[in-house]
Amino acid sequence: MKGILPLCFLFMGACSPFFSRSGKIPPIPFLRSMPQEPSEARHPNFILLVSEAVPSPDQDGGSFTAAFVDGARVGKTGTGRKSEEHSLKLKLPIGNQPVRLEHWILTSSGEWTRLADELQPRERFVRIEDGTIARLWLRFSECASSHQLTLGREPAPR
Amino acid sequence: MPPSIVPPFRFIENFKSLTLLLFVGVIASCGPRRELEPNGSHQQATPLRAGRRATGTISDPKDQDWYRLDTASEGTLAAKIGGIRDVDFVLVFLDKDRRELKRVDETSIGGDEQLLDLRISSDTHYLVVSNKNERSNNPSQAYELITRLEPAGGKEREPNDTALSAQPMEAGGTLRGHYWPKHGPLSENSGTGEEDWYSVEFAKEGLFLLNIDISEVPQVDPIVEIYDTNGYKLKEIDAGGVGEAENLRNFGARGPARFLLRLRSKHKTGGNHDVPYDLMTELLPYQGRTEFEPNDQRADATPFETDSIQGTIAPAGDADWYKVAIATEGRSLLRVELSGVPGMDLTLSLKDRLGNDLAVVDNAGLEQPEILTGQGATGGEHLLAVLDKSGKKAAGRDPYTLAKKLIPWTAGLEWEPNHSTATAQSLKIGESVDGYFAPKGDVDWYEFNVYQKGIVELELAGVLNVAPTIALFDQEFVELAKVSAKPGEPVVLRRELDRGTYAARLQPADAAQNNVRDKYSFRIRVK
């Protein structure tokens, strides 16, 4: 019986293009084998905001974005519909940090797939300072085939 | 005279008299028909064969003369009444049930009135002559009412003043009619101008292009409107002025279909009873090589599937939208060339599928081509829009050609859009990129990371007609340095940089400078 259960899940996943019948986005398989993500910082100095303009509701599948600092994975945004704003709040070390983002999308077959390298956002340095919050916006459009990456800075609440 | 020879002579004499009588009779029948008073109602109407003349008088100001028209065959009737002193004629055409079909009252006292292109069948019709001048006093002078009957083929058939009474016509043929009378259609005080409605129908299945030409008529500024069967106006053509022709090219139709054409003079005082218009229609199978009007908005964009496509800017203010579907995987550069049109300054816009501008190309001036040098495109749909810059010109007879080319993108080529810090193109130290200073006002942003402190050199090879400028920014977009050179000359910026992200902004010193022919070459290296 235990052996049949995963097959049932697989079949259910294939029948629903983006979401399960309960409307929830499937779990991210590769994360099971990865170390536990650090939870979101209470007093962040770096906030990543990711959103996407989707042309129609049937293309509003799931997505999330993972963040890497100096080559090491530091967290990922929440998983949700592409059109929703996903955020990641981190407390990063002070200094000029090279930040790379990795965007993942849920395909119509129900699998999480990493966006092709040429469509991923470019790596860029983000200066992390005391007393300020660096805010990085990543906005996708045209089915994630183009994006805009903008950096802003605001004083941290005292 | 012997009695035996009397009868033949009498016969001869009788024969002469009979011939004379017949001759007089024939002459009399060829002459105008004299009205038979009283003929003030349809019951008393004077019979008049279509194509004959009649004479009559206006015995008092309220006198009405009814004529009953009888004809054995269908045809087109024209009726003209010659003006007489003191009388302001009104001429009305009615069907067998005395329903008014057409009225003419274009002139005042003493003027002629004429009705043209009246559809007449074997049923009875009436012509009623009346007078509007309450003080008229000319009971003795005779008027002459002349009718002319012609075969109906290829002619307008009045009344066709409303969508409901639109005259059926085949798509592909010529039809002749008049902008007459000026006022119409029925009521004296309707205040509306004359309109001619035609119903263009075709039963064939498939996609077709309908071309429409209206010939020029002196004193008339024509307007042609196309409506669908639901009464929605699909297109209005009003490019020419008074005495000029109008034409529409490449109006797309999915057969079988039916359209209504409404033809009228722009000005209510415009009309011409002497010179007819020719309405020519042509139906061609659609082969994807021309625009498919109406394509005035995003939702109606013509699929642009071949290497080139033709279109026209007509009427004034026309916008032609095209849809480019890119099926190839990966990144490509979309290059689009738009030919010039006599007397026009065209602009070309590339838009995303939501209709937002990605690039607006307006490099050249009047009658010159426009080129979108290369826009980054991945799979999916892109939209192109062609417009006349002034928005006031039309060229229905001079098509433009839009040609597209999809070039596979490779590293080392510019990737538009890169005109803002948010869309800066990523470069690595040691790499170079080739790009264009185009369209006019183009700004190209490149971003690179420096992982170890050192002297970095930014080098930009010059292009003709452009004075190149490099501005260097840190990762917070604070400007660190700026250099420029004379047009066509290279420019180099050298600076020691810390670890971090930097952006280079390349642009012509003058926003009006551009070059769609030659690529610049930009290189970043560590010294």
XYZ file of C-alpha atoms in Angstrom:
685
model
C 0.000 0.000 0.000
C 2.864 2.327 0.912
C 4.426 1.714 -2.499
C 1.243 2.724 -4.332
C 0.853 6.048 -2.521
C 3.704 7.914 -4.276
C 2.374 6.707 -7.629
C -1.057 8.117 -6.744
C 0.509 11.464 -5.899
C 2.447 11.416 -9.162
C -0.752 10.707 -11.115
C -2.626 13.515 -9.327
C 0.207 15.899 -10.078
C 0.158 15.072 -13.770
C -3.593 15.624 -13.981
C -3.436 19.144 -12.593
C -1.309 21.531 -14.643
C -0.180 23.853 -11.916
C -1.916 23.039 -8.701
C -3.269 20.043 -6.913
C -6.990 19.577 -6.577
C -6.868 21.286 -3.215
C -5.490 24.367 -5.019
C -2.126 24.170 -3.258
C 1.200 24.355 -5.028
C 3.094 21.055 -4.855
C 6.064 20.845 -2.528
C 9.485 21.630 -3.914
C 11.113 18.208 -4.248
C 14.724 19.266 -4.332
C 14.398 21.111 -1.041
C 13.968 17.860 0.870
C 17.592 17.006 0.301
C 18.804 20.489 1.084
C 19.669 21.930 4.492
C 16.937 23.784 6.278
C 16.602 27.373 5.036
C 17.258 29.986 7.664
C 13.974 31.547 8.689
C 13.232 35.121 7.660
C 15.068 37.710 9.702
C 13.053 39.796 12.146
C 15.199 42.862 11.561
C 16.330 42.449 7.974
C 18.875 44.609 6.180
C 18.082 43.062 2.804
C 14.648 42.494 1.281
C 14.071 40.755 -2.020
C 10.720 41.318 -3.728
C 9.797 39.263 -6.772
C 6.721 39.579 -8.956
C 5.622 38.769 -12.473
C 3.115 40.251 -14.904
C 1.250 37.294 -16.367
C -0.795 37.672 -19.555
C -3.653 35.424 -18.473
C -4.849 33.566 -15.355
C -4.119 30.173 -16.897
C -0.449 31.123 -17.041
C -0.369 32.157 -13.411
C 1.502 29.107 -12.213
C 3.767 28.809 -9.215
C 7.201 30.302 -8.764
C 9.828 31.116 -6.165
C 13.267 32.674 -6.158
C 16.337 31.493 -4.313
C 19.078 33.910 -3.239
C 22.809 33.259 -3.122
C 25.402 35.504 -1.518
C 29.010 35.004 -2.499
C 28.053 31.663 -3.997
C 26.244 30.312 -0.932
C 22.521 29.839 -0.771
C 21.012 32.095 1.883
C 17.287 31.603 1.438
C 14.314 31.592 -0.856
C 11.119 33.522 -1.242
C 7.775 32.037 -0.414
C 6.161 29.838 -3.052
C 3.020 31.115 -4.691
C 1.372 32.258 -7.859
C 3.623 34.197 -10.232
C 1.443 37.270 -10.074
C 1.715 37.417 -6.294
C 4.591 39.319 -4.752
C 7.066 36.952 -3.154
C 9.480 38.297 -0.585
C 12.575 37.244 1.238
C 13.892 39.154 4.249
C 17.446 38.506 5.287
C 20.025 39.779 7.712
C 23.194 39.746 5.656
C 26.735 40.527 6.765
C 27.775 44.147 6.443
C 29.765 44.845 3.290
C 29.493 44.757 -0.447
C 27.942 41.390 -1.156
C 27.597 39.728 -4.565
C 23.985 38.598 -4.758
C 22.787 36.077 -7.303
C 19.149 35.160 -7.726
C 17.822 31.925 -9.091
C 14.252 31.810 -10.304
C 12.231 28.604 -10.360
C 8.888 27.984 -12.019
C 6.278 25.267 -11.833
C 5.812 23.762 -15.289
C 2.522 22.578 -16.739
C 3.590 19.001 -15.971
C 3.754 19.890 -12.296
C 7.524 19.939 -11.938
C 9.686 22.674 -10.483
C 12.152 23.827 -13.111
C 14.987 26.284 -12.890
C 14.692 29.118 -15.390
C 17.280 28.899 -18.177
C 20.614 30.557 -17.357
C 20.223 33.199 -20.057
C 16.932 34.302 -18.542
C 18.140 34.385 -14.932
C 18.857 37.771 -13.375
C 22.442 38.925 -13.501
C 24.608 38.717 -10.380
C 25.207 42.073 -8.817
C 26.806 43.516 -5.719
C 24.562 44.910 -3.021
C 26.076 47.068 -0.344
C 24.778 46.068 3.074
C 25.068 48.877 5.582
C 24.116 49.475 9.162
C 20.909 51.420 9.622
C 19.577 50.862 6.112
C 17.631 48.219 4.289
C 18.703 47.337 0.760
C 15.623 46.459 -1.243
C 16.040 44.500 -4.451
C 13.075 44.265 -6.812
C 12.923 41.601 -9.472
C 10.040 41.982 -11.878
C 9.442 39.385 -14.572
C 7.291 39.811 -17.637
C 6.609 38.089 -20.951
C 6.440 34.638 -19.331
C 9.687 35.265 -17.459
C 11.532 35.897 -20.718
C 12.430 39.399 -19.622
C 12.930 41.002 -16.263
C 13.929 44.169 -14.507
C 16.218 44.279 -11.514
C 16.240 47.443 -9.455
C 17.893 48.333 -6.178
C 16.606 50.754 -3.585
C 17.626 51.719 -0.111
C 15.639 52.900 2.867
C 16.397 53.661 6.514
C 15.886 50.732 8.840
C 13.147 51.253 11.472
C 14.556 51.960 14.908
C -65.749 61.329 -113.781
C -67.096 57.844 -114.719
C -68.696 56.140 -111.836
C -66.656 52.957 -112.458
C -63.423 54.672 -111.573
C -64.731 56.569 -108.594
C -64.203 53.907 -105.926
C -60.437 53.506 -106.490
C -59.947 57.258 -106.381
C -62.063 57.441 -103.262
C -60.013 54.626 -101.796
C -56.842 56.497 -102.654
C -58.232 59.673 -101.173
C -59.341 57.766 -98.057
C -55.934 56.096 -97.847
C -54.218 59.502 -97.977
C -56.520 60.790 -95.248
C -55.857 57.716 -93.119
C -52.094 58.024 -93.571
C -52.254 61.668 -92.674
C -54.330 60.853 -89.644
C -51.898 58.139 -88.579
C -48.933 60.443 -89.151
C -50.557 63.138 -87.051
C -51.332 60.524 -84.466
C -47.732 59.291 -84.403
C -46.399 62.836 -84.179
C -48.851 63.547 -81.414
C -47.809 60.424 -79.488
C -44.116 61.373 -79.780
C -44.739 64.762 -78.270
C -45.127 65.556 -74.594
C -48.057 64.107 -72.722
C -50.427 66.885 -71.736
C -51.624 66.554 -68.173
C -55.245 65.605 -67.828
C -56.780 67.920 -65.266
C -58.039 67.226 -62.734
C -55.020 65.119 -61.716
C -54.689 66.227 -58.096
C -54.793 62.730 -56.601
C -53.566 59.237 -57.381
C -57.020 58.223 -58.615
C -56.894 60.993 -61.177
C -53.221 60.654 -62.038
C -52.310 61.334 -65.647
C -50.775 58.204 -67.182
C -47.209 58.708 -68.281
C -45.036 56.038 -69.777
C -41.622 55.883 -68.164
C -39.179 57.526 -70.513
C -41.701 60.018 -71.940
C -42.321 63.709 -71.379
C -45.329 65.530 -69.983
C -46.423 69.121 -69.843
C -48.735 70.820 -67.426
C -49.467 74.003 -65.574
C -49.672 75.083 -61.974
C -53.155 76.534 -62.060
C -53.041 77.742 -58.458
C -50.389 77.730 -55.714
C -51.805 74.552 -54.162
C -52.146 72.682 -57.437
C -50.684 69.179 -57.418
C -50.173 67.221 -60.591
C -50.044 63.443 -60.226
C -48.543 61.277 -62.937
C -48.868 57.511 -62.984
C -45.799 55.794 -64.316
C -46.243 52.475 -66.000
C -43.489 50.376 -67.372
C -43.244 46.796 -68.480
C -39.704 46.210 -67.329
C -37.317 47.069 -64.519
C -35.013 49.979 -64.980
C -33.607 53.182 -63.582
C -35.647 56.298 -64.008
C -34.560 59.910 -64.052
C -37.135 62.699 -63.886
C -36.514 66.380 -64.475
C -38.930 69.254 -64.304
C -37.965 72.525 -65.949
C -38.460 75.612 -63.846
C -41.062 78.248 -64.719
C -41.691 81.744 -63.504
C -43.167 82.172 -60.021
C -43.195 78.481 -59.178
C -40.980 76.693 -56.628
C -41.226 73.068 -57.673
C -41.074 70.017 -55.444
C -40.886 66.661 -57.181
C -41.807 63.484 -55.322
C -41.546 59.840 -56.351
C -43.982 57.355 -54.771
C -44.620 53.635 -54.972
C -47.941 51.980 -55.839
C -49.147 52.396 -52.246
C -48.300 56.124 -52.432
C -45.392 55.741 -50.018
C -42.898 58.476 -50.601
C -39.649 57.002 -51.900
C -37.734 60.078 -52.894
C -38.225 63.824 -52.839
C -36.245 66.603 -54.436
C -36.466 70.258 -53.498
C -33.046 71.662 -54.216
C -33.892 74.924 -55.952
C -36.181 77.846 -55.240
C -38.600 79.798 -57.447
C -37.996 79.264 -61.148
C -35.456 76.502 -60.645
C -35.284 73.027 -62.178
C -35.681 69.946 -60.027
C -34.498 66.483 -60.866
C -34.567 63.018 -59.413
C -31.936 60.508 -60.436
C -31.334 56.770 -60.224
C -34.878 55.845 -59.209
C -35.478 52.132 -59.141
C -38.579 51.351 -61.124
C -40.252 48.004 -61.645
C -43.332 46.760 -63.442
C -45.434 48.011 -60.516
C -47.150 51.354 -60.726
C -45.238 54.367 -59.472
C -46.233 57.992 -59.174
C -44.518 61.292 -59.767
C -46.113 64.260 -58.035
C -45.379 67.816 -59.067
C -46.231 70.492 -56.511
C -45.364 74.070 -55.727
C -43.995 75.629 -52.534
C -44.536 79.271 -53.406
C -47.844 80.221 -51.842
C -47.950 83.442 -53.854
C -47.301 81.938 -57.215
C -49.501 83.136 -60.030
C -48.520 81.604 -63.311
C -51.413 79.466 -64.488
C -50.691 79.863 -68.152
C -47.007 78.903 -68.533
C -46.530 75.211 -69.082
C -43.849 73.221 -67.355
C -42.180 70.227 -68.905
C -41.581 67.010 -66.986
C -38.997 64.821 -68.713
C -38.441 61.220 -67.711
C -35.681 58.945 -68.903
C -35.656 55.177 -68.470
C -32.438 53.215 -68.588
C -31.497 49.594 -67.898
C -30.824 49.038 -64.208
C -27.551 47.101 -64.498
C -24.506 48.701 -62.869
C -26.446 51.670 -61.493
C -27.531 52.975 -58.160
C -31.168 52.229 -57.404
C -32.884 54.800 -55.204
C -34.175 54.731 -52.567
C -31.093 53.332 -50.824
C -30.883 55.972 -48.104
C -30.797 53.692 -45.070
C -29.106 50.519 -43.921
C -32.427 48.778 -44.234
C -32.853 49.802 -47.845
C -29.203 49.188 -48.766
C -28.803 48.197 -52.379
C -27.231 44.767 -52.778
C -24.064 44.738 -54.828
C -21.531 42.117 -55.684
C -18.042 42.377 -54.296
C -16.010 42.849 -57.425
C -17.556 45.235 -59.899
C -18.437 48.817 -60.626
C -21.588 50.679 -59.795
C -22.525 54.200 -60.853
C -24.606 56.600 -58.790
C -25.059 60.244 -57.845
C -24.635 62.364 -54.762
C -28.090 63.698 -55.408
C -30.255 65.260 -54.157
C -28.101 67.131 -51.663
C -30.748 66.952 -49.014
C -32.521 63.882 -48.076
C -33.675 61.409 -47.737
C -37.427 61.920 -47.406
C -38.573 64.500 -44.973
C -38.332 68.105 -45.985
C -36.922 69.123 -42.633
C -34.882 66.089 -41.716
C -31.704 68.148 -41.898
C -29.763 65.140 -43.050
C -27.759 64.880 -46.194
C -28.193 62.368 -48.963
C -26.796 58.913 -48.230
C -26.344 55.908 -50.457
C -26.173 52.528 -48.748
C -24.885 49.380 -50.402
C -24.854 45.861 -49.119
C -21.741 44.003 -50.175
C -22.132 40.300 -49.830
C -20.044 37.301 -50.768
C -20.712 33.658 -50.134
C -17.234 32.223 -50.581
C -15.509 30.792 -47.524
C -12.067 31.914 -46.437
C -10.109 35.095 -45.837
C -10.398 37.882 -48.371
C -9.259 41.424 -48.924
C -11.784 43.960 -50.067
C -10.518 46.997 -51.968
C -12.878 49.928 -52.449
C -12.454 52.922 -54.767
C -14.793 55.877 -55.076
C -14.135 58.114 -58.050
C -13.814 61.864 -57.736
C -16.870 64.071 -58.257
C -16.624 67.862 -58.512
C -18.048 69.756 -55.515
C -18.248 66.640 -53.375
C -15.976 65.580 -50.501
C -16.934 61.929 -50.149
C -16.941 59.815 -47.012
C -17.189 56.051 -47.115
C -18.062 54.064 -44.019
C -18.099 50.318 -43.587
C -20.478 48.694 -41.128
C -20.964 45.118 -40.125
C -24.389 43.513 -40.014
C -24.771 44.528 -36.368
C -24.439 48.157 -37.331
C -20.945 48.610 -35.898
C -18.793 50.979 -37.881
C -15.637 49.138 -38.879
C -13.909 51.787 -40.950
C -14.340 55.323 -42.160
C -12.492 56.614 -45.184
C -12.143 60.348 -45.552
C -8.640 60.987 -46.792
C -9.359 63.224 -49.777
C -10.979 66.616 -49.981
C -13.588 68.231 -52.196
C -13.465 66.846 -55.721
C -11.084 64.055 -54.735
C -11.396 60.294 -54.779
C -11.377 57.945 -51.799
C -10.017 54.464 -51.602
C -9.546 51.714 -49.108
C -7.091 48.900 -49.494
C -6.866 45.533 -47.826
C -10.018 45.538 -45.804
C -10.046 42.061 -44.339
C -13.125 39.909 -44.522
C -13.772 36.394 -43.362
C -16.204 34.834 -45.822
C -19.029 34.281 -46.149
C -19.694 37.841 -45.092
C -21.885 40.845 -45.590
C -20.901 44.462 -45.089
C -22.758 47.692 -45.478
C -21.182 50.653 -47.245
C -22.479 54.105 -46.487
C -21.494 56.703 -49.038
C -22.197 60.368 -48.548
C -20.920 63.854 -49.053
C -19.042 65.261 -46.068
C -20.744 68.604 -46.438
C -24.505 68.831 -46.625
C -24.243 71.369 -49.408
C -22.185 68.939 -51.485
C -23.880 67.214 -54.378
C -23.673 66.820 -58.126
C -26.443 65.777 -60.491
C -24.284 66.010 -63.593
C -21.262 63.922 -62.674
C -21.844 60.442 -61.249
C -19.544 58.598 -58.894
C -18.156 55.187 -59.702
C -18.002 52.777 -56.813
C -15.536 50.006 -57.528
C -15.006 46.987 -55.323
C -12.493 44.203 -55.656
C -12.339 40.986 -53.662
C -9.018 39.176 -53.464
C -8.083 36.022 -51.581
C -5.902 36.896 -48.580
C -2.398 35.493 -48.896
C -0.750 36.997 -45.866
C 1.277 39.524 -47.835
C -0.811 42.549 -46.946
C -2.385 43.980 -43.862
C -5.837 42.709 -42.945
C -7.913 45.778 -42.135
C -9.285 46.667 -39.709
C -6.047 46.246 -37.756
C -6.265 49.542 -35.906
C -5.818 48.117 -32.450
C -3.921 45.450 -30.582
C -6.760 42.947 -30.628
C -7.088 43.186 -34.411
C -3.382 42.985 -35.242
C -2.687 41.352 -38.606
C -0.565 38.187 -38.252
C 2.828 38.974 -39.781
C 4.053 35.548 -40.814
C 5.904 36.150 -44.072
C 9.231 37.967 -44.403
C 7.504 41.141 -45.571
C 4.035 42.570 -45.606
C 2.415 45.594 -47.209
C -0.067 48.063 -45.828
C -1.453 51.527 -46.358
C -2.095 54.440 -44.064
C -5.696 55.325 -44.822
C -7.787 57.025 -43.638
C -5.876 59.810 -41.892
C -4.905 58.747 -38.398
C -4.863 55.079 -39.382
C -2.767 52.811 -37.171
C -1.724 49.436 -38.519
C -0.965 46.744 -35.965
C 0.891 43.548 -36.754
C 1.464 40.481 -34.649
C 4.813 38.724 -34.841
C 4.778 35.253 -33.333
C 8.216 33.916 -32.486
C 8.160 30.171 -32.241
C 11.892 29.552 -31.913
C 13.344 28.651 -28.558
C 16.024 30.852 -27.073
C 16.929 34.437 -27.699
C 16.657 36.220 -31.017
C 17.012 39.746 -32.296
C 14.063 41.082 -34.233
C 15.069 43.474 -36.998
C 12.282 45.354 -38.776
C 12.517 47.696 -41.755
C 9.715 50.016 -42.785
C 9.858 51.594 -46.240
C 9.107 55.251 -46.896
C 5.839 56.519 -48.360
C 5.511 59.628 -50.565
C 4.512 62.675 -48.532
C 4.574 60.855 -45.199
C 6.781 60.533 -42.152
C 6.068 57.086 -40.768
C 6.918 55.817 -37.309
C 7.334 52.240 -36.193
C 6.680 50.987 -32.673
C 7.438 47.667 -31.105
C 5.070 46.797 -28.303
C 4.667 44.014 -25.834
C 1.542 41.913 -25.899
C -0.145 44.286 -23.481
C 0.414 47.150 -25.906
C 3.192 48.894 -23.973
C 5.923 50.517 -26.038
C 9.176 48.588 -26.081
C 10.766 50.738 -28.770
C 9.601 53.668 -30.841
C 11.507 54.160 -34.086
C 11.401 57.651 -35.534
C 14.925 58.127 -36.807
C 14.320 59.513 -40.252
C 12.112 62.204 -41.709
C 9.626 62.619 -44.510
C 9.470 59.780 -47.056
C 12.440 58.005 -45.465
C 12.585 54.428 -44.202
C 12.636 53.513 -40.518
C 14.674 50.656 -39.094
C 14.381 48.828 -35.819
C 17.935 47.580 -35.652
C 17.460 44.671 -33.303
C 15.173 44.093 -30.390
C 15.680 41.202 -28.073
C 12.891 38.713 -28.454
C 12.191 35.376 -26.927
C 9.327 33.087 -27.857
C 5.851 34.499 -27.874
C 4.040 37.355 -29.485
C 5.326 40.813 -30.251
C 3.352 43.643 -31.753
C 4.370 46.228 -34.323
C 2.438 49.410 -35.015
C 2.895 51.648 -38.058
C 1.575 55.209 -37.947
C 1.837 58.457 -39.799
C 3.651 60.813 -37.460
C 1.320 63.733 -38.142
C -1.807 61.632 -37.772
C -3.404 63.806 -40.416
C -2.260 62.261 -43.659
C -3.477 59.333 -45.690
C -2.036 57.513 -48.681
C -4.479 54.882 -49.795
C -2.677 54.279 -53.069
C 0.897 54.216 -51.789
C 1.585 51.134 -49.723
C 4.509 50.772 -47.345
C 6.472 47.568 -46.933
C 7.328 46.152 -43.563
C 10.125 43.580 -43.610
C 11.293 41.534 -40.649
C 14.245 39.336 -39.911
C 14.904 37.162 -36.883
C 18.599 36.921 -36.065
C 19.759 34.381 -33.470
C 21.299 36.240 -30.545
C 24.802 35.308 -29.561
C 27.039 36.562 -26.795
C 28.719 39.724 -27.977
C 25.569 41.291 -29.411
C 23.582 44.015 -27.748
C 20.317 42.868 -26.185
C 17.628 45.503 -26.342
C 15.876 46.699 -24.249
C 18.856 47.906 -22.248
C 17.869 51.545 -22.025
C 17.534 51.726 -18.241
C 19.449 50.672 -15.170
C 16.745 48.092 -14.483
C 17.303 46.422 -17.858
C 21.071 46.901 -18.100
C 22.790 44.208 -20.119
C 25.238 42.138 -18.155
C 28.843 42.029 -19.334
C 31.877 40.326 -17.899
C 35.296 41.879 -17.689
C 37.153 40.974 -20.887
C 33.996 40.750 -22.977
C 32.950 43.034 -25.792
C 29.568 43.803 -27.275
C 28.374 45.192 -30.613
C 25.302 47.389 -30.671
C 23.533 50.275 -32.334
C 22.966 53.883 -31.378
C 19.428 53.598 -32.681
C 16.596 54.471 -32.660
C 16.926 58.198 -32.104
C 17.421 58.942 -28.416
C 18.815 55.464 -27.741
C 20.676 54.928 -24.471
C 22.403 51.625 -23.778
C 23.212 50.482 -20.260
C 25.712 47.762 -19.477
C 26.488 46.383 -16.053
C 29.593 44.534 -14.960
C 31.029 43.201 -11.754
C 34.553 43.826 -10.545
C 35.598 41.048 -8.192
C 39.107 42.345 -7.518
C 40.242 45.932 -7.241
C 42.057 47.109 -10.349
C 42.246 49.513 -13.280
C 39.394 48.947 -15.643
C 39.284 50.307 -19.177
C 36.060 50.942 -21.050
C 36.577 51.363 -24.769
C 33.946 52.396 -27.289
C 34.714 52.355 -31.018
C 33.152 55.243 -32.884
C 30.448 55.162 -35.529
C 29.632 57.649 -38.242
C 27.461 60.633 -37.305
C 27.534 59.856 -33.603
C 29.643 61.571 -30.946
C 29.996 58.698 -28.426
C 29.738 59.237 -24.695
C 30.523 56.818 -21.861
C 29.327 57.527 -18.359
C 30.443 55.243 -15.532
C 28.272 54.674 -12.454
C 28.767 52.790 -9.218
C 26.233 50.251 -7.996
C 24.124 52.933 -6.360
C 24.116 54.712 -9.748
C 26.261 57.593 -8.653
C 28.140 58.915 -11.671
C 31.895 58.378 -11.310
C 33.212 59.583 -14.671
C 32.157 60.668 -18.104
C 34.056 60.932 -21.365
C 33.073 61.692 -24.931
C 34.648 62.053 -28.352
C 33.985 63.700 -31.680
C 31.596 62.003 -34.129
C 33.107 58.849 -35.543
C 36.026 58.782 -33.120
C 36.622 56.181 -30.382
C 36.400 57.007 -26.703
C 38.200 55.373 -23.777
C 37.513 55.630 -20.054
C 40.133 54.281 -17.655
C 39.650 54.148 -13.886
C 40.676 52.218 -10.822
C 37.677 50.426 -9.418
C 36.998 48.636 -6.123
C 35.174 45.345 -5.869
C 31.552 45.951 -6.760
C 28.975 46.324 -9.506
C 29.339 49.132 -12.032
C 27.204 50.405 -14.861
C 28.246 52.050 -18.108
C 25.839 54.258 -19.986
C 26.570 54.654 -23.689
C 24.784 57.262 -25.700
C 25.304 59.848 -28.447
C 26.304 63.288 -27.194
C 23.265 64.628 -29.003
C 20.028 62.645 -28.656
C 19.184 63.314 -32.300
C 22.283 61.442 -33.481
C 21.802 57.854 -34.514
C 23.153 55.298 -36.899
C 21.104 52.322 -38.038
C 23.799 51.062 -40.400
C 26.985 50.773 -38.361
C 27.417 48.995 -35.052
C 29.512 50.347 -32.236
C 31.843 48.024 -30.369
C 32.153 48.318 -26.580
C 34.784 46.474 -24.583
C 35.605 46.212 -20.874
C 38.987 44.986 -19.755
C 41.335 45.119 -16.804
C 44.659 46.776 -17.448
